[in-house]
PDB file of C-alpha atoms in Angstrom:
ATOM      1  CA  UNK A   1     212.369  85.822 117.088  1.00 47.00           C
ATOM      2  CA  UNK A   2     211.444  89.161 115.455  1.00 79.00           C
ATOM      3  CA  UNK A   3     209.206  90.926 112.742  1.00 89.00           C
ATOM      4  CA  UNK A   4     208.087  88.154 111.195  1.00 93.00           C
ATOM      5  CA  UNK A   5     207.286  85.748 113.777  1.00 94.00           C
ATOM      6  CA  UNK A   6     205.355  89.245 115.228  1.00 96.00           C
ATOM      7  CA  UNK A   7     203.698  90.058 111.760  1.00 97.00           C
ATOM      8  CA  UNK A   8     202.449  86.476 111.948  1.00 97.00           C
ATOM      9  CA  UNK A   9     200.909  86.340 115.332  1.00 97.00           C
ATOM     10  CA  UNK A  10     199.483  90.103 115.402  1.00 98.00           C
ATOM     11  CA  UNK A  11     197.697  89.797 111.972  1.00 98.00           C
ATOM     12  CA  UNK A  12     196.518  86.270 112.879  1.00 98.00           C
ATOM     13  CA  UNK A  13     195.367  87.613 116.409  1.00 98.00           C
ATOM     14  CA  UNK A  14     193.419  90.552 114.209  1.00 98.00           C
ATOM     15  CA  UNK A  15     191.677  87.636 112.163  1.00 98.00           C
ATOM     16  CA  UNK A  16     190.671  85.696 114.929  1.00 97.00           C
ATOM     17  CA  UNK A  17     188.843  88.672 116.409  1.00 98.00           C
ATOM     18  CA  UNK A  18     186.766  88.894 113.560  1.00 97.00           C
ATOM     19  CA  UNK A  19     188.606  91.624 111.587  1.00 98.00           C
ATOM     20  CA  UNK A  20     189.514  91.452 108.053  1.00 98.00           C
ATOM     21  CA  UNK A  21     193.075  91.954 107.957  1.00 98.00           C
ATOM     22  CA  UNK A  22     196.244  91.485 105.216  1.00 98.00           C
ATOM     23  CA  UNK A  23     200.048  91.065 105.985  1.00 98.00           C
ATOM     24  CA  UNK A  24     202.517  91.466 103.221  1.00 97.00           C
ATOM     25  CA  UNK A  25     205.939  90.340 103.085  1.00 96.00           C
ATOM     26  CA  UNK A  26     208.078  93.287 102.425  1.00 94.00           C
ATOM     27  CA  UNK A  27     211.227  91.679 102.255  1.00 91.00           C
ATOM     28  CA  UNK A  28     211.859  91.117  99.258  1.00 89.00           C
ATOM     29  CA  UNK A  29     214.288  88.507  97.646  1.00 84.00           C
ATOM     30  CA  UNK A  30     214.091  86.744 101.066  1.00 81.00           C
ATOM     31  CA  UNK A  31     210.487  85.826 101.457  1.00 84.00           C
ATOM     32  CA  UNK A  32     209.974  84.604 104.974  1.00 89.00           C
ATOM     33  CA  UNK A  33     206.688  85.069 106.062  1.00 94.00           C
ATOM     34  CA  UNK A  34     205.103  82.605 103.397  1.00 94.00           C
ATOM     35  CA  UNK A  35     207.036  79.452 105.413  1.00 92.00           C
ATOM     36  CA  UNK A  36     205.788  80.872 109.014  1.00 93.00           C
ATOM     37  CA  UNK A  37     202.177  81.199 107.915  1.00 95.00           C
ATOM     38  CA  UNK A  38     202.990  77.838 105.991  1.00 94.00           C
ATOM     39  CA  UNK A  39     201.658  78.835 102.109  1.00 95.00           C
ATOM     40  CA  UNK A  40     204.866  78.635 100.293  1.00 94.00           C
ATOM     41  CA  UNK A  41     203.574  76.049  97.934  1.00 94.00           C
ATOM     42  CA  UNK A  42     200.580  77.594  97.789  1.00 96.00           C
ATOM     43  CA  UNK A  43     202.752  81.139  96.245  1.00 95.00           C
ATOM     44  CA  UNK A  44     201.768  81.640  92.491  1.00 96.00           C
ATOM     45  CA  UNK A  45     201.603  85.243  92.414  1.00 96.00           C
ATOM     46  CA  UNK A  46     203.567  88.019  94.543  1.00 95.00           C
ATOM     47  CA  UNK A  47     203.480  91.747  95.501  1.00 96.00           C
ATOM     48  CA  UNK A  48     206.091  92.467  92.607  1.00 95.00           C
ATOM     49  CA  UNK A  49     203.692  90.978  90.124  1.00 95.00           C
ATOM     50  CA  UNK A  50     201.044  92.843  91.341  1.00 96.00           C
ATOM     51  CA  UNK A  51     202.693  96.023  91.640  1.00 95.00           C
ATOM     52  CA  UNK A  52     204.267  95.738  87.748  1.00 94.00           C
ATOM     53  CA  UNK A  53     200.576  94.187  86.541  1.00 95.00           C
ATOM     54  CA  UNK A  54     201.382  90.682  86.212  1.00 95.00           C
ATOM     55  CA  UNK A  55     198.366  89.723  88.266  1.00 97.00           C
ATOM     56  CA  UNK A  56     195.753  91.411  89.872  1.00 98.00           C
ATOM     57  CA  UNK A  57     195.552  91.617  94.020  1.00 98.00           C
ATOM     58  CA  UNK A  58     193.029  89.172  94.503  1.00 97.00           C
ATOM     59  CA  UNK A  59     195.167  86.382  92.000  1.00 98.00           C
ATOM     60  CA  UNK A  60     198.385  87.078  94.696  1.00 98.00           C
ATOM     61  CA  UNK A  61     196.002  87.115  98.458  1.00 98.00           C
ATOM     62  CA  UNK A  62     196.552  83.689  99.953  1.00 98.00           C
ATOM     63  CA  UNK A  63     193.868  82.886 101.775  1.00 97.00           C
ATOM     64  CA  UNK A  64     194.948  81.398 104.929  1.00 97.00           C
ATOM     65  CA  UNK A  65     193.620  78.059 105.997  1.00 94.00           C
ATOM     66  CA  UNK A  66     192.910  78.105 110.086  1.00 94.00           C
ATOM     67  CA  UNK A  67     191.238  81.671 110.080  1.00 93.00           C
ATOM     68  CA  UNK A  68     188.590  83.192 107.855  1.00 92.00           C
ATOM     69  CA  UNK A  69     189.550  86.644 107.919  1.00 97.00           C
ATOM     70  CA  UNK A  70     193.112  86.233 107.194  1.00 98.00           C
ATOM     71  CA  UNK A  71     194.978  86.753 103.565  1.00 98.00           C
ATOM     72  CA  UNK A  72     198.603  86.793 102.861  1.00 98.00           C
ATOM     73  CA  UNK A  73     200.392  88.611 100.090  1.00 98.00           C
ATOM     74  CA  UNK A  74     203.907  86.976  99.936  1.00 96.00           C
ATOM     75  CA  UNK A  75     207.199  88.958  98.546  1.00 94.00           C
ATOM     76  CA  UNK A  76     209.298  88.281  95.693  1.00 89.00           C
ATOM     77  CA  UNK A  77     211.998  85.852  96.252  1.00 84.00           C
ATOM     78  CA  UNK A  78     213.820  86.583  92.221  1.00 80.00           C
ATOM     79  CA  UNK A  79     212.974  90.706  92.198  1.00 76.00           C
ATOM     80  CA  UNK A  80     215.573  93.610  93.066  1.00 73.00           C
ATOM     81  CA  UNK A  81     213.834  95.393  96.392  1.00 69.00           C
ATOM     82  CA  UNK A  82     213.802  98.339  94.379  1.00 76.00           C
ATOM     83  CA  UNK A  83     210.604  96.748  92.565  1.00 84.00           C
ATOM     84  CA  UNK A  84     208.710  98.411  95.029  1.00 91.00           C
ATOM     85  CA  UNK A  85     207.755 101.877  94.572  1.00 93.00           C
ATOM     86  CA  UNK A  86     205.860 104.262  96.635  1.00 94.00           C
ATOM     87  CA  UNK A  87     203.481 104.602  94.053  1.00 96.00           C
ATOM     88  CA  UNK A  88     203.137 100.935  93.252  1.00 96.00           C
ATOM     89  CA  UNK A  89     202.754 100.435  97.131  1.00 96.00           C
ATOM     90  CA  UNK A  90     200.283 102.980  97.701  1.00 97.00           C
ATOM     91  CA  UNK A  91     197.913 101.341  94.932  1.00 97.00           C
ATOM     92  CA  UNK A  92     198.311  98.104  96.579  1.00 98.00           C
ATOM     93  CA  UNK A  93     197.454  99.658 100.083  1.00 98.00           C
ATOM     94  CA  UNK A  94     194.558 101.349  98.625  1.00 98.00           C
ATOM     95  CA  UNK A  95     193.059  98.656  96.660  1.00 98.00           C
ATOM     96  CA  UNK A  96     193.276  96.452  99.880  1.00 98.00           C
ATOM     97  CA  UNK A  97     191.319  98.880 102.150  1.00 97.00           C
ATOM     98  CA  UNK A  98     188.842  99.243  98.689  1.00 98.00           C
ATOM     99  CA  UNK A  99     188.245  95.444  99.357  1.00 97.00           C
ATOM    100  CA  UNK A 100     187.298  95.787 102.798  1.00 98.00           C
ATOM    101  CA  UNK A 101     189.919  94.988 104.625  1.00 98.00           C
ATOM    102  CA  UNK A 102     190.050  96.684 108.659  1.00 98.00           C
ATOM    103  CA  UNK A 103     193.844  95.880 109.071  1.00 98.00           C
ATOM    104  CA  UNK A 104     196.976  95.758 106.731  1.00 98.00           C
ATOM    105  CA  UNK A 105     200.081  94.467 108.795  1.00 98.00           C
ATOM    106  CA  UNK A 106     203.074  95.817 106.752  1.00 97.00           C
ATOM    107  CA  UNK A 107     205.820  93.035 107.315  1.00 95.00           C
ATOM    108  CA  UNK A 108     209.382  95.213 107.337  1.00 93.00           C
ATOM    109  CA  UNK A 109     212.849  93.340 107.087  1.00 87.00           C
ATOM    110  CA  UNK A 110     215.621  93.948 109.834  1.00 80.00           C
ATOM    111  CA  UNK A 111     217.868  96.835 109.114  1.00 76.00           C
ATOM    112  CA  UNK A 112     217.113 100.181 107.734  1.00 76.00           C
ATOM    113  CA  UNK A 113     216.634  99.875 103.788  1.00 79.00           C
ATOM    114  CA  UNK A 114     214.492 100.244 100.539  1.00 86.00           C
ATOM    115  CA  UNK A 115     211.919  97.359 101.691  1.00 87.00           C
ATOM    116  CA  UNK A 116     211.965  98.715 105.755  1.00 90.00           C
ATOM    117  CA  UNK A 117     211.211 102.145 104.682  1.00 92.00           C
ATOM    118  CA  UNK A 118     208.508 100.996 102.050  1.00 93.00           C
ATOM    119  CA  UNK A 119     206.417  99.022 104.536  1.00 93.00           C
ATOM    120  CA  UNK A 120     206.571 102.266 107.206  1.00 95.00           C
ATOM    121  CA  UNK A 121     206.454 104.834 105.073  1.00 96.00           C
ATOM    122  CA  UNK A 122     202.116 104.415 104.622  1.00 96.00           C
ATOM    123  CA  UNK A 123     201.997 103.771 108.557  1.00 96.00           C
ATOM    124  CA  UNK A 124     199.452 104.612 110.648  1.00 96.00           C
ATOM    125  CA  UNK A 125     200.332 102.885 113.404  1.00 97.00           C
ATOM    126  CA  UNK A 126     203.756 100.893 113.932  1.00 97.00           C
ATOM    127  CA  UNK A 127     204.626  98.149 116.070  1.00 97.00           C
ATOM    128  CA  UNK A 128     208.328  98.296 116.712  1.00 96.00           C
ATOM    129  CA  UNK A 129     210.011  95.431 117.551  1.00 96.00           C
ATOM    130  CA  UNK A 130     212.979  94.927 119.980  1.00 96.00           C
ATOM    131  CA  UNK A 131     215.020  92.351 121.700  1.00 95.00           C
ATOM    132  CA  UNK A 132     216.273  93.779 125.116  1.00 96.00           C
ATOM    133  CA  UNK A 133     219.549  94.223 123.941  1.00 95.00           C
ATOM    134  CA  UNK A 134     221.751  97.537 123.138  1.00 95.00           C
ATOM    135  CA  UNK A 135     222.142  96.918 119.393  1.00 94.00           C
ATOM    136  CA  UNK A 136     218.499  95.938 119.142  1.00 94.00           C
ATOM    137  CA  UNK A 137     217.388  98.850 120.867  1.00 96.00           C
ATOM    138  CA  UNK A 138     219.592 101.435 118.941  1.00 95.00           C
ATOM    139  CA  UNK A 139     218.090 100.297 115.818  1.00 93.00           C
ATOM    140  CA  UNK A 140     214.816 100.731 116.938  1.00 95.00           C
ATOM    141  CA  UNK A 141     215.545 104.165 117.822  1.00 95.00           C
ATOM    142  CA  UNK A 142     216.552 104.972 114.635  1.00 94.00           C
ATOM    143  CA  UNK A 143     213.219 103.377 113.303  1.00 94.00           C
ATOM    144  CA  UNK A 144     211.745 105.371 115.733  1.00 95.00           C
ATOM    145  CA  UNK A 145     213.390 108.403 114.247  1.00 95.00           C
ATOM    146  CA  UNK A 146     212.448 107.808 110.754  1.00 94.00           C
ATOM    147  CA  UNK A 147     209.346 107.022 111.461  1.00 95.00           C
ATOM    148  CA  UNK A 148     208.748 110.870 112.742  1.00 95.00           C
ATOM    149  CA  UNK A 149     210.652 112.321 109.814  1.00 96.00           C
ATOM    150  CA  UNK A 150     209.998 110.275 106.839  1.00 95.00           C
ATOM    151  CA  UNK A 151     206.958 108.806 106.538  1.00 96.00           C
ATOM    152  CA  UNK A 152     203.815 109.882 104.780  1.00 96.00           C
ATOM    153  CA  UNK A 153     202.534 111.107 108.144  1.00 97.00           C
ATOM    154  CA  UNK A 154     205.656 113.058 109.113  1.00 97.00           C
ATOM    155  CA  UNK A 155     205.559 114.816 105.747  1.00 97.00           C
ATOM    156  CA  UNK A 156     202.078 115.924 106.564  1.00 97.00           C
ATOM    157  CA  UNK A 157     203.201 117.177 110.020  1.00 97.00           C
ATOM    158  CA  UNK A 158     201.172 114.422 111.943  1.00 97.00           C
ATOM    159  CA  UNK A 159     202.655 111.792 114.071  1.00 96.00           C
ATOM    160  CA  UNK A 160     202.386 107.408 113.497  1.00 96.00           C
ATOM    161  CA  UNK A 161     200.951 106.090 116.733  1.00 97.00           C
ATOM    162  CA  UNK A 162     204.054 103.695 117.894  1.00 97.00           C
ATOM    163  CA  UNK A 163     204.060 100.995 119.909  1.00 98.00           C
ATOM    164  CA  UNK A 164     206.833  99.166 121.393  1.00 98.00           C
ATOM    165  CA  UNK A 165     206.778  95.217 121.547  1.00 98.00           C
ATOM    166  CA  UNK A 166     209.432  93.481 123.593  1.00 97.00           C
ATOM    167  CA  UNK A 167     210.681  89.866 122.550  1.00 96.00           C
ATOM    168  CA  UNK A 168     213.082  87.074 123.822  1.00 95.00           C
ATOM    169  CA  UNK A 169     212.795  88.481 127.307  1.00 97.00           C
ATOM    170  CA  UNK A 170     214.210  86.505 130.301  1.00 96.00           C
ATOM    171  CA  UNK A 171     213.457  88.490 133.247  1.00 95.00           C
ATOM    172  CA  UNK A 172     215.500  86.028 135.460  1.00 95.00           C
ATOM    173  CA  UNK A 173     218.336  86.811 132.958  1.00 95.00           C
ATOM    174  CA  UNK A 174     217.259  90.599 133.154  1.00 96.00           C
ATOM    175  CA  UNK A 175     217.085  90.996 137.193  1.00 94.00           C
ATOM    176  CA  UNK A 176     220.910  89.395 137.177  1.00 95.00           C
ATOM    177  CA  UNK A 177     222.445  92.143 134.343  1.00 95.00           C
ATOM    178  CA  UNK A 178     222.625  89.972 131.272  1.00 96.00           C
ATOM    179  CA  UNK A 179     220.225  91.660 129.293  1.00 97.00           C
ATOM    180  CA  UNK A 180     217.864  95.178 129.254  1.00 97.00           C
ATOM    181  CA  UNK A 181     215.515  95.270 131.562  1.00 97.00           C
ATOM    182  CA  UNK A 182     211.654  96.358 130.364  1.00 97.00           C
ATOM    183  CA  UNK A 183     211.848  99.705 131.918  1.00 96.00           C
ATOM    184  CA  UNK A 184     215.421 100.203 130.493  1.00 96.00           C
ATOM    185  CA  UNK A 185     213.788  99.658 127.121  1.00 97.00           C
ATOM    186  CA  UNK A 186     211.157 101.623 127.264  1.00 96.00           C
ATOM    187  CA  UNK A 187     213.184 104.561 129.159  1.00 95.00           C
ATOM    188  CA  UNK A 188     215.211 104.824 126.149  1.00 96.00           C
ATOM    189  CA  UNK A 189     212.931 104.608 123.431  1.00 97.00           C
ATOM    190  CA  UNK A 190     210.355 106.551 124.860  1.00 96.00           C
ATOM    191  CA  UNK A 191     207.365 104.199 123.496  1.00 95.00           C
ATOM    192  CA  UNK A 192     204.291 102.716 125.043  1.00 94.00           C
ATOM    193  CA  UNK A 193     204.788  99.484 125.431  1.00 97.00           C
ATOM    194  CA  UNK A 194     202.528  96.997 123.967  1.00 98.00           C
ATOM    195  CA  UNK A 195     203.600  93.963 125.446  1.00 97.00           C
ATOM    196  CA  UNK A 196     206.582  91.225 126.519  1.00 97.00           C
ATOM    197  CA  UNK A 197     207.264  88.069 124.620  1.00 97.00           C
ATOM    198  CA  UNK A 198     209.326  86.318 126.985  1.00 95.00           C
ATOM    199  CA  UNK A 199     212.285  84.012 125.588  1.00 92.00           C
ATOM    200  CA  UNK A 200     210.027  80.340 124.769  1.00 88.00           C
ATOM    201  CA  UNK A 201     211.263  77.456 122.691  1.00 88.00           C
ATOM    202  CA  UNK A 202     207.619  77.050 121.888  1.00 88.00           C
ATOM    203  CA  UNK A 203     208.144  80.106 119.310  1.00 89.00           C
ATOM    204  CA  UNK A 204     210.935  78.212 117.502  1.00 84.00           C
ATOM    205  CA  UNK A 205     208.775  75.246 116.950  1.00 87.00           C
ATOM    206  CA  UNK A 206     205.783  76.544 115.815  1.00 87.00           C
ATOM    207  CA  UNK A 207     207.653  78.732 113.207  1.00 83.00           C
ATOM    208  CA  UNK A 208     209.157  75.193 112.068  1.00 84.00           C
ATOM    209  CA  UNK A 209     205.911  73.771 111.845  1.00 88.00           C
ATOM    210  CA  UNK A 210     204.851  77.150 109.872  1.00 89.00           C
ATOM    211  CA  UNK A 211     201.478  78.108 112.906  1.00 93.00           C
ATOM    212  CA  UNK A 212     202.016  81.311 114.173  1.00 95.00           C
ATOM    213  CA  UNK A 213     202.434  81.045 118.056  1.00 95.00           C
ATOM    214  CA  UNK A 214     199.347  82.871 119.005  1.00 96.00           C
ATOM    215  CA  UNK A 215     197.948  79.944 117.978  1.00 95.00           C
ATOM    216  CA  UNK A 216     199.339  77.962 121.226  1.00 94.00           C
ATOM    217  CA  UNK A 217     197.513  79.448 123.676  1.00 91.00           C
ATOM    218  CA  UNK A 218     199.138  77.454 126.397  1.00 93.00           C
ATOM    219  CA  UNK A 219     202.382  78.858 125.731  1.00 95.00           C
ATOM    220  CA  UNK A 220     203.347  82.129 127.518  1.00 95.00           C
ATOM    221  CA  UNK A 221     204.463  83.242 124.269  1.00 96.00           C
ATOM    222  CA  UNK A 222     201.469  82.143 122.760  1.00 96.00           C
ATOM    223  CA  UNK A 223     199.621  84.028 125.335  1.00 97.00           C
ATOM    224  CA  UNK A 224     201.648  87.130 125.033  1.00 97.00           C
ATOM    225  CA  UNK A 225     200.903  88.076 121.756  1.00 97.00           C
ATOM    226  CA  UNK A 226     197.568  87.747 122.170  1.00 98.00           C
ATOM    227  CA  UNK A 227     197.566  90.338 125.062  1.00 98.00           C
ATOM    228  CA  UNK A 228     199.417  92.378 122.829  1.00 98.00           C
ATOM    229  CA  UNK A 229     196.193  92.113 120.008  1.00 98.00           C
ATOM    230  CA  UNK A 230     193.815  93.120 122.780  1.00 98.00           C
ATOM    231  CA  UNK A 231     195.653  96.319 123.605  1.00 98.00           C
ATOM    232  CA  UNK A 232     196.334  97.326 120.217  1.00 98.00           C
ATOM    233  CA  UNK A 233     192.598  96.781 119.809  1.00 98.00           C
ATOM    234  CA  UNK A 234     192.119  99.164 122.972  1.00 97.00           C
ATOM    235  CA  UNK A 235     191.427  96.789 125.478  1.00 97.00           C
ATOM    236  CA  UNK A 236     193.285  97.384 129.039  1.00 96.00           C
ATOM    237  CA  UNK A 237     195.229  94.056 129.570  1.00 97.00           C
ATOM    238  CA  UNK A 238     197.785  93.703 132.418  1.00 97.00           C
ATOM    239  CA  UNK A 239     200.560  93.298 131.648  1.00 96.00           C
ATOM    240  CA  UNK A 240     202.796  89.517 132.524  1.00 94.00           C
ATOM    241  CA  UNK A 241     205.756  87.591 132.172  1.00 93.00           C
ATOM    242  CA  UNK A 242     207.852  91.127 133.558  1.00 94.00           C
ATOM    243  CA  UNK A 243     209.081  89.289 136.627  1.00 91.00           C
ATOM    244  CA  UNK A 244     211.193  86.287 137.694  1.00 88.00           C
ATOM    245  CA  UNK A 245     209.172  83.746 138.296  1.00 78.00           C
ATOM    246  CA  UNK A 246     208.742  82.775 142.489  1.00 66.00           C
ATOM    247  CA  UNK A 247     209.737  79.058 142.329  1.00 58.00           C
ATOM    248  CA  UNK A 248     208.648  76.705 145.690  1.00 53.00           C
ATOM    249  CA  UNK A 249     211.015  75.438 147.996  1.00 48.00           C
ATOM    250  CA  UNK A 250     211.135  71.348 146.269  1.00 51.00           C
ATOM    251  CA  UNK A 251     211.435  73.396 143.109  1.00 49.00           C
ATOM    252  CA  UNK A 252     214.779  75.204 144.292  1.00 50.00           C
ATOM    253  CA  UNK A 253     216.280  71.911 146.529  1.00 51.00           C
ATOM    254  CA  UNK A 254     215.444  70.110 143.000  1.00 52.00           C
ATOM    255  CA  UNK A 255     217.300  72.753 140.940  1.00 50.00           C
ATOM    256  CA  UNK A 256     220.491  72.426 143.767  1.00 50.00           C
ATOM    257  CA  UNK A 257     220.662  68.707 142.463  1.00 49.00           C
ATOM    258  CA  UNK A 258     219.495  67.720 146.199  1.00 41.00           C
TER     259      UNK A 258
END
């Protein structure tokens, strides 16, 4: 569970509020966040085509089906991620906000390369996203870094507003040493955190089933994510799911096998 499944929920958390908000797919040639938000056969135009002039923005926007204020521009599964181009981007970025839209959720592929740095680089905010383990974290960090060097904020000597979203959390896993613990995380990366997604085979299936999982709002994953929308909106939400959960004493004999 990463970006995508987070691009997914936060922009469809946005929508439901009542706030006109885009996600693109930046990662080009793989194309992933068309089968989560469940348009791929819907796909006739993509941000290549719009950023070369094949088609104009409003041909590519998908407008999604369960939310009003939701529109998805997919990626290019046959282009070169060079296609994009800061300049290209930037035209698409400002023709989007031109249209009215309150929120653009940049969708960045793992790893640190032509497509990740395109979707930060026009960042206002950025959500980073990290499973609560040490090679997870470390590339984070570096996101982190490049995100205060070189983005279009950086070169202007201001600072991107990051927040720091933890997913696949166990904390019973976490309080017994087999993964980072939340204040680990967050003591090396030095980022506010947003919120926790904890570990939930509920997120698997809905991105099978191509809903986003804020959508199950009986699912603590579901649930989750859409803390994390209210406090990215502003709103002071506790935060849950940090702490093994206190099982009963049938619960534990039953567990034992007695």
């Amino acid at each position: 569970m990463g970006k995508t499944t987070t691009s997914s929920s936060i922009s469809s958390g946005l929508a439901l509020r009542g706030h006109k908000t885009a996600v693109i797919d930046f990662d080009i040639g793989l194309r992933n966040l068309d089968l989560i938000m469940n348009v791929e056969r819907r796909v006739v135009y993509d941000f290549v085509n719009v950023i070369n002039g094949e088609s104009t923005l409003k041909q590519a926007l998908i407008k999604d089906k369960r939310t009003e204020n939701l529109f998805i521009l997919p990626a290019s599964q046959t282009r070169d991620k060079d296609a994009l181009t800061v300049e290209g981007v930037e035209r698409v970025l400002k023709e989007l906000a031109e249209l009215g839209f309150e929120y653009i959720i940049c969708d960045s592929p793992a790893g640190i390369e032509h497509g990740a740095f395109m979707a930060l680089y026009f960042a206002d905010e950025a959500v980073v996203v990290a499973n609560p383990e040490v090679s997870s974290v470390r590339d984070s960090d570096r996101i982190l870094g490049i995100l205060q060097s070189k983005s279009r904020k950086a070169e202007l000597g201001e600072r991107v507003i990051e927040h720091l979203l933890i997913t696949r959390y166990n904390p019973e896993r976490a309080a017994k040493g087999e993964m980072l613990g939340v204040k680990d995380v967050e003591e090396i990366l030095a980022t506010k955190l947003l919120g926790v997604i904890p570990e939930c085979e509920t997120v698997l299936k809905a991105s099978n089933q191509g809903t986003p999982v804020i959508y199950d709002a009986e699912s603590k994953a579901g649930k989750a994510y859409g803390d994390a929308v209210d406090r990215l909106l502003g709103k002071e939400v506790e935060h849950r799911f940090l702490d093994p959960e206190h099982r009963g004493l049938f619960s534990r004999l039953f567990r034992r096998g007695v």
